[in-house]
Coordinates of C-alpha atoms in Angstrom, one line a residue:
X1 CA 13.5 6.3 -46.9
X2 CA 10.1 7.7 -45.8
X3 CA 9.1 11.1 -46.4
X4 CA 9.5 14.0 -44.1
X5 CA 5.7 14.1 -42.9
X6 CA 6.0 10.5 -42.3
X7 CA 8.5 11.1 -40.1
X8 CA 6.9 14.3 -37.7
X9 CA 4.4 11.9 -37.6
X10 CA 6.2 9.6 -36.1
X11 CA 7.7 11.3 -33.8
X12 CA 5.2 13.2 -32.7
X13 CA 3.1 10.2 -32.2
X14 CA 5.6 8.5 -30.4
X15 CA 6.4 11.8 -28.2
X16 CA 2.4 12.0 -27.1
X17 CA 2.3 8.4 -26.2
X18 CA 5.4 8.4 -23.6
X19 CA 4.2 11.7 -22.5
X20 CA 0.8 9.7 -21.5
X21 CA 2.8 7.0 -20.3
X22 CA 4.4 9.1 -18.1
X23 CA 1.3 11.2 -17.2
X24 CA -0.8 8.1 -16.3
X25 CA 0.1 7.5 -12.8
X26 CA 0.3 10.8 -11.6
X27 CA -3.7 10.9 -12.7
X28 CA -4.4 8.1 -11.1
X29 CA -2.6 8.8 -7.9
X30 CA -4.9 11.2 -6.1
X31 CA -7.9 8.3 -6.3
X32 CA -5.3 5.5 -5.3
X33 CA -4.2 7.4 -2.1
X34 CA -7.9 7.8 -1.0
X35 CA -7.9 3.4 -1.5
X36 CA -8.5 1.2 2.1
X37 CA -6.7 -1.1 0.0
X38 CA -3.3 0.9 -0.8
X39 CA -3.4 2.0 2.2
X40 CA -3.1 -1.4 3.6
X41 CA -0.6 -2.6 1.6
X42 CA 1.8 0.5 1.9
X43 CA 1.8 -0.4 5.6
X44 CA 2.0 -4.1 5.3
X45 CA 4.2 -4.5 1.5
X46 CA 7.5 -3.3 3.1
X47 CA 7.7 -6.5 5.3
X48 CA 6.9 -8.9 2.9
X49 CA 9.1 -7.7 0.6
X50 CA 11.7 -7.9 3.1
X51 CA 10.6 -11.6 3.9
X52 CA 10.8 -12.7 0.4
X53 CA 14.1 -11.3 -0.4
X54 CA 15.3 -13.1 2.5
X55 CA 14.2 -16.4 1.3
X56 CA 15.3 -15.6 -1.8
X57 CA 18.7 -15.1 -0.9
X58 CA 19.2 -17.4 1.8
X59 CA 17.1 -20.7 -0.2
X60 CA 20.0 -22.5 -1.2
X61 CA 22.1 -21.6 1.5
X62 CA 23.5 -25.1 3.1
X63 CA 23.0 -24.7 6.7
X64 CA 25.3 -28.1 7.6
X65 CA 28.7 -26.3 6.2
X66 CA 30.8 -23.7 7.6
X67 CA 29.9 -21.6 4.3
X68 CA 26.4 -20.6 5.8
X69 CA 28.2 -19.0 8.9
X70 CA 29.0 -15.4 6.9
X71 CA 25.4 -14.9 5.6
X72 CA 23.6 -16.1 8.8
X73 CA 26.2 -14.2 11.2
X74 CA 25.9 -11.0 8.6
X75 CA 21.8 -11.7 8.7
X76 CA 22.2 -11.4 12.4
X77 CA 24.3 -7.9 12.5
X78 CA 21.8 -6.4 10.2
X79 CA 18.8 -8.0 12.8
X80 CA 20.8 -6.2 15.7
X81 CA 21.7 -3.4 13.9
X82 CA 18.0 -2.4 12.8
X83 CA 16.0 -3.6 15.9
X84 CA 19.0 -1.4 18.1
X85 CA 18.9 1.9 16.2
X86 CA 16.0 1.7 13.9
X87 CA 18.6 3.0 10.8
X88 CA 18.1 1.0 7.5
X89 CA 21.3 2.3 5.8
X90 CA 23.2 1.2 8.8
X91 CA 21.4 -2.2 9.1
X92 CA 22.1 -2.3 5.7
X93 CA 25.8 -1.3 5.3
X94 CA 27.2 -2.7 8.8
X95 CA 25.2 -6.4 7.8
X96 CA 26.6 -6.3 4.2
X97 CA 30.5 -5.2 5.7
X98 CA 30.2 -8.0 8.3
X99 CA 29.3 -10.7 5.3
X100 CA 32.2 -9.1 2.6
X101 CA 34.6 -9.2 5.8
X102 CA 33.8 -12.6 6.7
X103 CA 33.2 -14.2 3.0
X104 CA 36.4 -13.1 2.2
X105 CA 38.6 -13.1 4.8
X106 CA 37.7 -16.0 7.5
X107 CA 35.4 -18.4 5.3
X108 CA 37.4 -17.9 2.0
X109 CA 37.3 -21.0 -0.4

């Protein structure tokens, strides 16, 4: 077993580096918010995001079968939802109720 220096060592060393780790950002932030170029992706990231998860999650969905209709008819409740109040949570929670309801209920396997 190592000896007891060894081990403050260590720990103390491993202790300053998360605390850096940590640190880091919050250094850097103040010359990243002044950025043209953050400032252009924190307006325009939010939508592709959105736009990849959707083809993520709708890239194998077979659009010739009845099993498509709960994610597309879901998709378009959350569309609705969002473009008629302008509330993520409820786009969000009312698009992801209409898909459980329907997935299991209507267009169970």
């Amino acid at each position: 077993m190592p000896d007891t220096p060894y081990l403050i060592a260590a720990v103390a060393v491993s202790a300053a580096v998360t605390w850096a780790l940590r640190a880091l950002p919050f250094a850097a932030l103040s010359r990243l918010r002044a950025s043209g170029t953050v400032q252009y992706l924190s307006t325009r990231m939010p939508a592709g995001v959105m736009v990849i998860l959707l083809a993520y999650c709708l890239r194998d969905l077979p659009l010739t079968t009845s099993r498509a209709t709960a994610p597309l008819v879901a998709l378009a409740v959350t569309i609705g939802l969002h473009l008629w109040r302008r509330d993520a949570l409820l786009s969000i929670l009312g698009g992801t109720t209409v898909h459980v309801v329907l997935a299991s209920t209507l267009f169970a396997h």
